[in-house]
Coordinates of C-alpha atoms in Angstrom, one line a residue:
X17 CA -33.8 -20.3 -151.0
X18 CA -34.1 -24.1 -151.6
X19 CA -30.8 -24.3 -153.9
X20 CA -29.2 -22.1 -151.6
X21 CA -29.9 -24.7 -148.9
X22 CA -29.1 -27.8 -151.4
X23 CA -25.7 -26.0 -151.8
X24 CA -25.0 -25.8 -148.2
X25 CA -26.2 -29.8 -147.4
X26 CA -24.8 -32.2 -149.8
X27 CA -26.7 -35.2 -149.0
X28 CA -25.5 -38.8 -150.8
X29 CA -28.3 -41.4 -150.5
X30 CA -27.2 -44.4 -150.1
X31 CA -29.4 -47.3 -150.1
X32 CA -28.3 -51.0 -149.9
X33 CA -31.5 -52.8 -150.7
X34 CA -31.8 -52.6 -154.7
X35 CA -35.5 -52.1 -154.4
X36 CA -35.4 -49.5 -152.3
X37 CA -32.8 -47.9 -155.3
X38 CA -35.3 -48.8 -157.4
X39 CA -38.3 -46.6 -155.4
X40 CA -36.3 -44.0 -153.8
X41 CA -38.5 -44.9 -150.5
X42 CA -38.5 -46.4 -147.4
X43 CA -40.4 -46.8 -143.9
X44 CA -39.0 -46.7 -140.5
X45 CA -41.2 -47.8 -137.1
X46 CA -42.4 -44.9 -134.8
X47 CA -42.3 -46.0 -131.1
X48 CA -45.4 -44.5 -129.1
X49 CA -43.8 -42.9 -125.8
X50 CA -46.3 -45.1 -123.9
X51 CA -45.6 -48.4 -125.2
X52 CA -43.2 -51.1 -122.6
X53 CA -40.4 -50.4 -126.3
X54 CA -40.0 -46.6 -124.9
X55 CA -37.9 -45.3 -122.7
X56 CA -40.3 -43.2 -121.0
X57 CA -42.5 -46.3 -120.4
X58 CA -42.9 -47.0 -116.9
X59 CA -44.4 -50.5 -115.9
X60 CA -46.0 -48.7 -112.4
X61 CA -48.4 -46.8 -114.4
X62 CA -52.2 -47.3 -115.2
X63 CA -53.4 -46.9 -118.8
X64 CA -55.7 -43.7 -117.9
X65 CA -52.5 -42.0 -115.6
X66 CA -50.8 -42.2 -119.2
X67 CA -54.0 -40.5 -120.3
X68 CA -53.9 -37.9 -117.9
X69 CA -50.1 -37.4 -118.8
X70 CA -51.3 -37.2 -122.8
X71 CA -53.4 -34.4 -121.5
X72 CA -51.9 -32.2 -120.2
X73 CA -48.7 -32.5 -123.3
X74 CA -51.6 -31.7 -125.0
X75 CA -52.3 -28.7 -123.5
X76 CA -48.9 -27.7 -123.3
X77 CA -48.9 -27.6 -126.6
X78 CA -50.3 -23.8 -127.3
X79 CA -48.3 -22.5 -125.1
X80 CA -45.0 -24.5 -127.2
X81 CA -46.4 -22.9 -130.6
X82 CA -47.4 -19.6 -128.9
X83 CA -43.6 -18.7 -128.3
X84 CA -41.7 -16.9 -131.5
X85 CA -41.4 -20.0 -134.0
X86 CA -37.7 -21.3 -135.4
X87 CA -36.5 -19.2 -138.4
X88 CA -33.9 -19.4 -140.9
X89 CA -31.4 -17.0 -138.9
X90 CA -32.4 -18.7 -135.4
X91 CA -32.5 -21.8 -134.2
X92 CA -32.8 -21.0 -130.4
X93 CA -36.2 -21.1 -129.4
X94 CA -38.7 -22.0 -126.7
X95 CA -39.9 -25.3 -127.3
X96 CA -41.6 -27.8 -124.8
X97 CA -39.4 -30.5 -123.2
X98 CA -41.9 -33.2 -122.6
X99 CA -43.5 -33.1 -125.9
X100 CA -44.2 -35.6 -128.3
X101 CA -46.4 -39.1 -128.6
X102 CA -44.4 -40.7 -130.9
X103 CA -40.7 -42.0 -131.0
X104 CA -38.0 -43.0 -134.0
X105 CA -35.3 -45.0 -133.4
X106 CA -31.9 -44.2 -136.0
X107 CA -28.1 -44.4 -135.7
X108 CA -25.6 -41.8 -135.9
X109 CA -22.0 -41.7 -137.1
X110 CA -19.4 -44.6 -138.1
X111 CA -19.6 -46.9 -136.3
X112 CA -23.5 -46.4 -136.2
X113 CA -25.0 -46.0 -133.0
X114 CA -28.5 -46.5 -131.8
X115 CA -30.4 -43.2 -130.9
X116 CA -33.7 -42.7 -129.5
X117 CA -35.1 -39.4 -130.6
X118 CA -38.7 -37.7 -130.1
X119 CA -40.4 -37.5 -133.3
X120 CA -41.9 -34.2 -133.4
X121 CA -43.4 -32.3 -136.4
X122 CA -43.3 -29.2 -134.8
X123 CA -39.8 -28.7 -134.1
X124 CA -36.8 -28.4 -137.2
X125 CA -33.7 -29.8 -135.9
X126 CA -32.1 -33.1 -135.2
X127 CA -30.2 -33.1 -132.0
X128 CA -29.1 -35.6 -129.5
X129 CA -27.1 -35.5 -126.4
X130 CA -22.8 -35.9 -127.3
X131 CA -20.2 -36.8 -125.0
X132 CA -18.4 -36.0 -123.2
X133 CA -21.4 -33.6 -121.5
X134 CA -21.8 -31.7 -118.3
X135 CA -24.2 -32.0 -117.2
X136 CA -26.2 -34.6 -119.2
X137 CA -29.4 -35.7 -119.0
X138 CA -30.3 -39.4 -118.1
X139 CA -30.7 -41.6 -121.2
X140 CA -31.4 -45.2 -121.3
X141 CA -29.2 -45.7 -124.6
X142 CA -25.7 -44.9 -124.1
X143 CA -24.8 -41.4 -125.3
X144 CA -22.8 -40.8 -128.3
X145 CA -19.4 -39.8 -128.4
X146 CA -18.4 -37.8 -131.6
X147 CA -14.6 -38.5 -130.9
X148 CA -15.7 -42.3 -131.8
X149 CA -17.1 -41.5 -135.3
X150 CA -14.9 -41.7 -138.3
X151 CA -17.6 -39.5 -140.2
X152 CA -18.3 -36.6 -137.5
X153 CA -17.0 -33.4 -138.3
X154 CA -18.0 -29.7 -136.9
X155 CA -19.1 -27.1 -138.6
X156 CA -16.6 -24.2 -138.7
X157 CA -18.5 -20.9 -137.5
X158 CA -17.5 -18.6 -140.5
X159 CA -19.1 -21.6 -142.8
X160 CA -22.3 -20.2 -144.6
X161 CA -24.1 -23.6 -143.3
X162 CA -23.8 -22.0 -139.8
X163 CA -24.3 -18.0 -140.4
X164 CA -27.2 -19.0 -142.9
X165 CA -29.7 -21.4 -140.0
X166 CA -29.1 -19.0 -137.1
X167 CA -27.2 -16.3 -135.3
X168 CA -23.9 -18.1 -134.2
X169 CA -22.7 -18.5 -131.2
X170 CA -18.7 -19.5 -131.8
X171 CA -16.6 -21.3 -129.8
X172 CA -12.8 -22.4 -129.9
X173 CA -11.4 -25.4 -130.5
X174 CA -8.0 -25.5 -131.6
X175 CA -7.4 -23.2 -134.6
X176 CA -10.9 -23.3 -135.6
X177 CA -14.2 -21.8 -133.9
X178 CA -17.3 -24.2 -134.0
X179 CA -20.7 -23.8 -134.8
X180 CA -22.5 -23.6 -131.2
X181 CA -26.8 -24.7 -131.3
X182 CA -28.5 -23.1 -128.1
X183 CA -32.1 -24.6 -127.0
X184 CA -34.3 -23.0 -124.3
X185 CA -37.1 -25.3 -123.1
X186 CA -40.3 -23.8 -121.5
X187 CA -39.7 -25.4 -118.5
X188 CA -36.2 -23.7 -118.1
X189 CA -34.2 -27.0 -119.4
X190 CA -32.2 -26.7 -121.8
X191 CA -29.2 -28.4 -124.0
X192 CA -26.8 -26.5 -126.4
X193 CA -23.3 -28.2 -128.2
X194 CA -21.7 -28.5 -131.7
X195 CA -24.0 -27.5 -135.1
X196 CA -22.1 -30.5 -136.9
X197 CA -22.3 -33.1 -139.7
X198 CA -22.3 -36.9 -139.3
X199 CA -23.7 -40.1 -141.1
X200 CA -27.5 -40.3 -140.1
X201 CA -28.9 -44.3 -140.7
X202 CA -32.3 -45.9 -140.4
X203 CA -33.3 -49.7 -140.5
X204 CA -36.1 -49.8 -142.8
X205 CA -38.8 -51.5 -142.3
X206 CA -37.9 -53.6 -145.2
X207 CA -34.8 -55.1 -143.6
X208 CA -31.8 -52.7 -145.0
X209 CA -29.8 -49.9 -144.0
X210 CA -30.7 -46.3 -145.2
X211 CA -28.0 -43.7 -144.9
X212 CA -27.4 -40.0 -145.2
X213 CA -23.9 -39.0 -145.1
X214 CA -23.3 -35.5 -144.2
X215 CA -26.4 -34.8 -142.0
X216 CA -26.6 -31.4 -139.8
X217 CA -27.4 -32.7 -136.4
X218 CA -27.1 -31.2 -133.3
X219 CA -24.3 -32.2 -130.9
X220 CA -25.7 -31.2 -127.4
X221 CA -22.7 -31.4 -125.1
X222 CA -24.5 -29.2 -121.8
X223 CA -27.9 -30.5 -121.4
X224 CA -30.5 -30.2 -118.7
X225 CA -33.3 -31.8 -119.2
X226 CA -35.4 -32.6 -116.1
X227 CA -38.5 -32.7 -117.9
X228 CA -37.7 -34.4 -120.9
X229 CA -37.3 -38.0 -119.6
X230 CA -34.7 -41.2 -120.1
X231 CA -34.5 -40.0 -124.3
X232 CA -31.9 -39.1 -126.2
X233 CA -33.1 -35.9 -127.9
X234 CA -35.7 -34.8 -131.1
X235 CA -36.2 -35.5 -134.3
X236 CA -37.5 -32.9 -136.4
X237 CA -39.9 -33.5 -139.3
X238 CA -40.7 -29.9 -139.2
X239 CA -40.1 -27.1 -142.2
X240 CA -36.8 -25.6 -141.2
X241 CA -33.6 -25.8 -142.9
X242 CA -31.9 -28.5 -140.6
X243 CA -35.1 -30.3 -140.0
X244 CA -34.8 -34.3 -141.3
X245 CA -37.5 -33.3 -144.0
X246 CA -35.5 -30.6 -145.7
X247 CA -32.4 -32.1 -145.4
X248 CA -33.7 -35.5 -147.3
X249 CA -35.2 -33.1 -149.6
X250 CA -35.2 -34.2 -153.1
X251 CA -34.1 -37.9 -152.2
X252 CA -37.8 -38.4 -150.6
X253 CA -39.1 -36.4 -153.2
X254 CA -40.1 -33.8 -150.3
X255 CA -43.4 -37.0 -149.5
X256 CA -43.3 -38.2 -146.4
X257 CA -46.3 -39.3 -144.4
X258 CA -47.6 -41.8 -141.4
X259 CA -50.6 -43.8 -140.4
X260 CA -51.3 -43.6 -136.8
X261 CA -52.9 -46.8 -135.0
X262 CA -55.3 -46.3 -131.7
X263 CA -53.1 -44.8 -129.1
X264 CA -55.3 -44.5 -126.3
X265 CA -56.8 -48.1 -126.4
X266 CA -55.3 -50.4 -124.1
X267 CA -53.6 -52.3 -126.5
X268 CA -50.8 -50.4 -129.2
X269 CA -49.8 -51.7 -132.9
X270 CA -46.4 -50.6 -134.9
X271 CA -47.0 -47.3 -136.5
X272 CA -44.7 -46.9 -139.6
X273 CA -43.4 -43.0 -140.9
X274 CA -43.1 -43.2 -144.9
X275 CA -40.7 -41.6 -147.1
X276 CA -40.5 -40.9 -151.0
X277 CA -42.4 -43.8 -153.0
X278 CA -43.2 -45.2 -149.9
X279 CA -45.3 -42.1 -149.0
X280 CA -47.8 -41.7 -151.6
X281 CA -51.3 -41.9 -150.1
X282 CA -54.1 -42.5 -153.1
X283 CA -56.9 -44.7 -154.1
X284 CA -60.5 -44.9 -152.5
X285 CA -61.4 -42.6 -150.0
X286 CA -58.3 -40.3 -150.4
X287 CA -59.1 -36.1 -150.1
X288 CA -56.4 -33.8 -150.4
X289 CA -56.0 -29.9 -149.2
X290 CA -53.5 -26.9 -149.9
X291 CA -50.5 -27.4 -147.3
X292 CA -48.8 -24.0 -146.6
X293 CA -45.7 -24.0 -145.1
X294 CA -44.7 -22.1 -142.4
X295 CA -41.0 -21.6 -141.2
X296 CA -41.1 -24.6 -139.2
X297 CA -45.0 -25.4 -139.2
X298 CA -47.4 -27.2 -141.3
X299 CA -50.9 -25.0 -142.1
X300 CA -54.3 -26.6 -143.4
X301 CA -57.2 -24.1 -143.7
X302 CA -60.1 -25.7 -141.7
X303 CA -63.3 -24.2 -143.0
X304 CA -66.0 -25.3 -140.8
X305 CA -67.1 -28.8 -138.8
X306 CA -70.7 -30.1 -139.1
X307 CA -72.2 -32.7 -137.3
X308 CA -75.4 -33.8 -139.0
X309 CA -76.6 -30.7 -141.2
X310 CA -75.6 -28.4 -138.6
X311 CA -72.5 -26.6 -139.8
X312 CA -69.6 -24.8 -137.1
X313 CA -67.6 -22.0 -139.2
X314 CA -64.1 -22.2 -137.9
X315 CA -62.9 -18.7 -138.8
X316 CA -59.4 -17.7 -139.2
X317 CA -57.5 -18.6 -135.9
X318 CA -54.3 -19.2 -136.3
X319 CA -51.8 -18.1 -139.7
X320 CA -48.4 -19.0 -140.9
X321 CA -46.0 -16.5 -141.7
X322 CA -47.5 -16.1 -144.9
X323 CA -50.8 -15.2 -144.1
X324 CA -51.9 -18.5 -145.5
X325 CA -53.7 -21.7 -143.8
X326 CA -55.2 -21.2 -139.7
X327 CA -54.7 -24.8 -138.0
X328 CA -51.6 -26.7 -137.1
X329 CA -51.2 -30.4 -138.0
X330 CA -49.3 -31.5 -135.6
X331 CA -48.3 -35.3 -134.7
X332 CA -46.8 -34.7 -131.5
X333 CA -50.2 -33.0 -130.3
X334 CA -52.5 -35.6 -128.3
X335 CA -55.8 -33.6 -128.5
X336 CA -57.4 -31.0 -131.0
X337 CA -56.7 -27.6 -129.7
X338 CA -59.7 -25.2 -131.0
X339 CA -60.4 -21.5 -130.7
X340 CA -63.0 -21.1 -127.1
X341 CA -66.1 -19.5 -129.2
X342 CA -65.7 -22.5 -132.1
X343 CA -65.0 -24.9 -129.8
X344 CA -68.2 -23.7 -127.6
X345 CA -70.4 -23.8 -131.0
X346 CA -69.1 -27.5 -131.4
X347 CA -69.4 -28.8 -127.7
X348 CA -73.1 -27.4 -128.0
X349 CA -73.4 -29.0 -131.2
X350 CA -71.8 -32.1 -130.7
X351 CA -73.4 -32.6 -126.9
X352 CA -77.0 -31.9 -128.3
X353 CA -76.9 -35.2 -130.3
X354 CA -75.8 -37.5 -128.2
X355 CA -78.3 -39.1 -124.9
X356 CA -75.7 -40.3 -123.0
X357 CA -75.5 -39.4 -119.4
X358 CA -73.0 -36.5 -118.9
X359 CA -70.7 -36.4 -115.8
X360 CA -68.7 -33.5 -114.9
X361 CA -65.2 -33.8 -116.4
X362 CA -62.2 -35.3 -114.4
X363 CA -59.5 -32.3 -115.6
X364 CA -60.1 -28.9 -116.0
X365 CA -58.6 -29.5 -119.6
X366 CA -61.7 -31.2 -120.6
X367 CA -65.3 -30.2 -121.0
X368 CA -67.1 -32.2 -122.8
X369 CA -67.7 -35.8 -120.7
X370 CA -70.1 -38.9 -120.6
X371 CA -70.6 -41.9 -118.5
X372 CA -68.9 -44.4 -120.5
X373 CA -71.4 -46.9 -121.9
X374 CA -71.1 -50.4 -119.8
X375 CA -71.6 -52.3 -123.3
X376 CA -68.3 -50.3 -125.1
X377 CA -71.0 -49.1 -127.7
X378 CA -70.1 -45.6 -128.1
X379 CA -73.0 -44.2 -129.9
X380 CA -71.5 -40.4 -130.7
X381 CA -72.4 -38.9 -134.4
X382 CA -70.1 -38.3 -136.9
X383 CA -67.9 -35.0 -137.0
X384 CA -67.0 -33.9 -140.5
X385 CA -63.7 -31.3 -140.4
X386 CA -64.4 -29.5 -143.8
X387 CA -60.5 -28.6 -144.9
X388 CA -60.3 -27.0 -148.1
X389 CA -61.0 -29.5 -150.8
X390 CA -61.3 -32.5 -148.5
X391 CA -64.2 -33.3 -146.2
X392 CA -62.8 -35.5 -143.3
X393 CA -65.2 -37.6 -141.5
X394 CA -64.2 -38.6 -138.0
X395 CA -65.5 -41.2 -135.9
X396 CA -66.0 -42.0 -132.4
X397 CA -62.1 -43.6 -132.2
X398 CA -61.4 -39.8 -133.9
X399 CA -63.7 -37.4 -131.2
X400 CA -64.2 -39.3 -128.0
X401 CA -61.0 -41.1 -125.5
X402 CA -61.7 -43.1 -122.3
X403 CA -60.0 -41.4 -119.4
X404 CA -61.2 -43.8 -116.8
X405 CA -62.8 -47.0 -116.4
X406 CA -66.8 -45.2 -116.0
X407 CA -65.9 -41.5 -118.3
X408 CA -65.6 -40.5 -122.1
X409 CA -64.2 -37.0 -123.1
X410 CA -64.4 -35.5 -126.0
X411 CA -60.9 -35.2 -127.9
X412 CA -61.3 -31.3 -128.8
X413 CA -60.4 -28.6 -126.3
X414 CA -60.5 -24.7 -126.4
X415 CA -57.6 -22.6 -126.0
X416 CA -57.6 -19.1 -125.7
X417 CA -53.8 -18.9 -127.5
X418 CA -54.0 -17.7 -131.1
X419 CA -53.2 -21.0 -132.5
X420 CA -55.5 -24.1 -133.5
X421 CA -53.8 -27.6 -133.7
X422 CA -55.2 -30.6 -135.5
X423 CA -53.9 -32.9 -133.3
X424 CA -53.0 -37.0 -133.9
X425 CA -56.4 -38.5 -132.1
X426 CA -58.1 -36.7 -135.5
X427 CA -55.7 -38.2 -137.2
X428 CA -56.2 -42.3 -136.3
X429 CA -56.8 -44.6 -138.8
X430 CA -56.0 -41.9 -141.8
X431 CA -52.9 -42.4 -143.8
X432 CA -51.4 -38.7 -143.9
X433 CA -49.4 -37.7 -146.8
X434 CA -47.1 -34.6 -146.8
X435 CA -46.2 -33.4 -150.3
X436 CA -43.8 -30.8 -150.0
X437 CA -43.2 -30.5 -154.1
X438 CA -46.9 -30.2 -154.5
X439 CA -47.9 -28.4 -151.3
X440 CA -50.7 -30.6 -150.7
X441 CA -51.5 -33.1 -147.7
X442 CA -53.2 -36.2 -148.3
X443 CA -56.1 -38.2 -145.6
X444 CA -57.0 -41.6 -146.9
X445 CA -59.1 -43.3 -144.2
X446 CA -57.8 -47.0 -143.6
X447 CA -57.0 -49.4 -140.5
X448 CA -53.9 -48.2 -139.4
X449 CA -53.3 -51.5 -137.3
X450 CA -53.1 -53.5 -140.5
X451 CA -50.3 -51.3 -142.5

């Protein structure tokens, strides 16, 4: 399956920088959706009504991975417009231009609003127009690119039918266009230009989007075969990871995604675990939590396709979505350590709530997530978010979907390393504000 993919997506990487040759890596910014460099920043807002709006994304969330998943024959699915912490910015096409995009582990395809578009969706950045590229080019419907990542849709143009995408959102939006192929460019962090020639992206031409907000469309880091992640493939070396900084404080610092060399997370402290991939999905098998010497078995929960791995990791996820009787275990667990005075929760989302300490000493005990192979410790900053000015929650939730998600407050201050090669995934507890 993976050759037959290499031979349908001929990817040249082309790096300017001789040291990035040399490693075969490089780092671009992500952009979280609440800080003033977003476009869905708004000025008006108070830090806790974006906390309220991380919310209820999160719990959103099942209901996104509940619907049938993206496969290799289909890329139309239901997938939740207003999802996603974290945004990247790249360029697409010759000339380059600036894009945008939602940077979203659990979807697989790159696509991004195309003129000319009717109706199109508000975007702060102006929308591209293929006609302008020198590199854009569609991809006929009888190619094997096309009949191979989904059941076509075809549409005329001339002498040749296109390759049509189709998206349905949960909230009824939704964009379709041109399956095509362009140049797909990053700034590094480093200073130089990073390019893909001959990138699948997704050419949305008739978009409604009320929902998603003034962006320009997704990224997708997720398994499938037009995802960014398999179409770098072996020029990342299938490593790719990220190190999330405090989202939720009231202050935000740069948080860089990692690819090839760039990606590898070892040294002191680092703990890996079996990553099973699903068809667009990332599994880790979560065997238990304890908190002191009290242990909470997880169960099975959730599986990918294989039958292999029962929780999500998901970076677009604000909270940790657990199944209701584990999550009731934990709460009980969790609550009958901690002396604190508890207050009844401000959403129904939440359940687990405190009266936030005047002195900001959050004295909560440690939470160990026991994934196969690697025992994660996770701290206050990890388990417990200030959602106004006099409450604490806790950060994990139950669900009564039949799907778990590890979600990105579990994962601050850990540098997380996908190994796709390998099939492992990397924690390496660090200060993410100082990478």
């Amino acid at each position: 399956m993976e050759r037959m993919y290499s031979s349908l997506i001929f990817l040249l990487f082309f790096l300017c920088d001789i040291s990035l040759i040399e490693g075969f890596g490089f780092s671009v910014e992500l952009i979280h959706r609440d800080s003033p460099k977003s476009p869905f920043y708004i000025p008006s807002e108070t830090h806790f009504e974006r906390v309220a709006k991380a919310i209820r994304r999160s719990i959103n969330q099942a209901n996104h991975f509940n619907k049938p998943s993206f496969s290799t024959k289909n890329i139309e699915s239901d997938v939740l417009a207003n999802r996603g912490d974290y945004l990247m910015s790249y360029s697409i096409g010759t000339p380059p231009v600036k894009i945008l995009g939602i940077a979203d582990t659990g979807s697989d395809i790159i696509w991004l609003q195309c003129e000319p578009c009717d109706p199109c969706s508000p975007q702060t950045s102006p929308i591209f127009d293929p006609s302008k590229s020198t590199t854009y080019k569609n991809i006929p419907c009888t190619s094997d690119a096309c009949q191979s990542v989904r059941d076509t849709s075809c549409s005329s143009e001339g002498s040749q039918q296109s390759c049509q995408y189709r998206i349905g959102y949960g909230d009824g939006s939704k964009s379709q266009g041109d399956l095509s192929l362009d140049t797909l460019s990053f700034s590094s962090t480093k200073g130089s230009a990073v390019s893909f020639p001959k990138t699948v992206i997704g050419c949305g031409t008739s978009n409604t989007l009320g929902n998603q907000g003034p962006g320009s469309g997704i990224v997708g880091l997720g398994n499938g075969p037009v995802s960014l992640i398999t179409q770098l493939g072996s020029s990342i070396q299938g490593k790719f990871a990220y190190c999330l900084a405090p989202s939720l404080s009231r202050t935000t610092s740069p948080t860089k995604l990692n690819f090839g060399s760039e990606a590898v997370v070892s040294g002191d402290g680092t703990v890996s675990t079996p990553l099973f991939l699903d068809k667009t999905f990332y599994y880790l098998t979560l065997e238990a939590f304890s908190v002191g010497n009290k242990r909470v078995e997880f169960g099975s929960s959730s599986s990918s396709s294989g039958g292999s791995g029962n929780i999500i990791i998901d970076s677009g996820t604000t909270l940790t979505l657990l199944p209701s009787d584990v999550y009731s275990e934990l709460e009980s667990t969790v609550a009958s350590e901690i002396t604190l005075n508890r207050v009844e929760a401000p959403s129904p989302s939440l359940s687990l709530c405190y009266e936030a300490p005047s002195d900001g000493n959050l004295d909560v005990p440690v939470i160990t997530a026991h994934f196969t192979g690697a025992d994660v410790k996770l701290n206050a900053l990890n388990t417990f978010f200030q959602v106004s000015e006099d409450t604490i929650c806790f950060t994990f939730v139950p669900t009564n979907q039949p799907v778990s998600i590890y979600g990105n407050l579990a994962q601050q201050n850990f540098l997380v390393g996908y190994d796709l090669q390998k099939k492992t995934l990397q924690f390496k507890p660090t200060d993410c504000t100082n990478q």
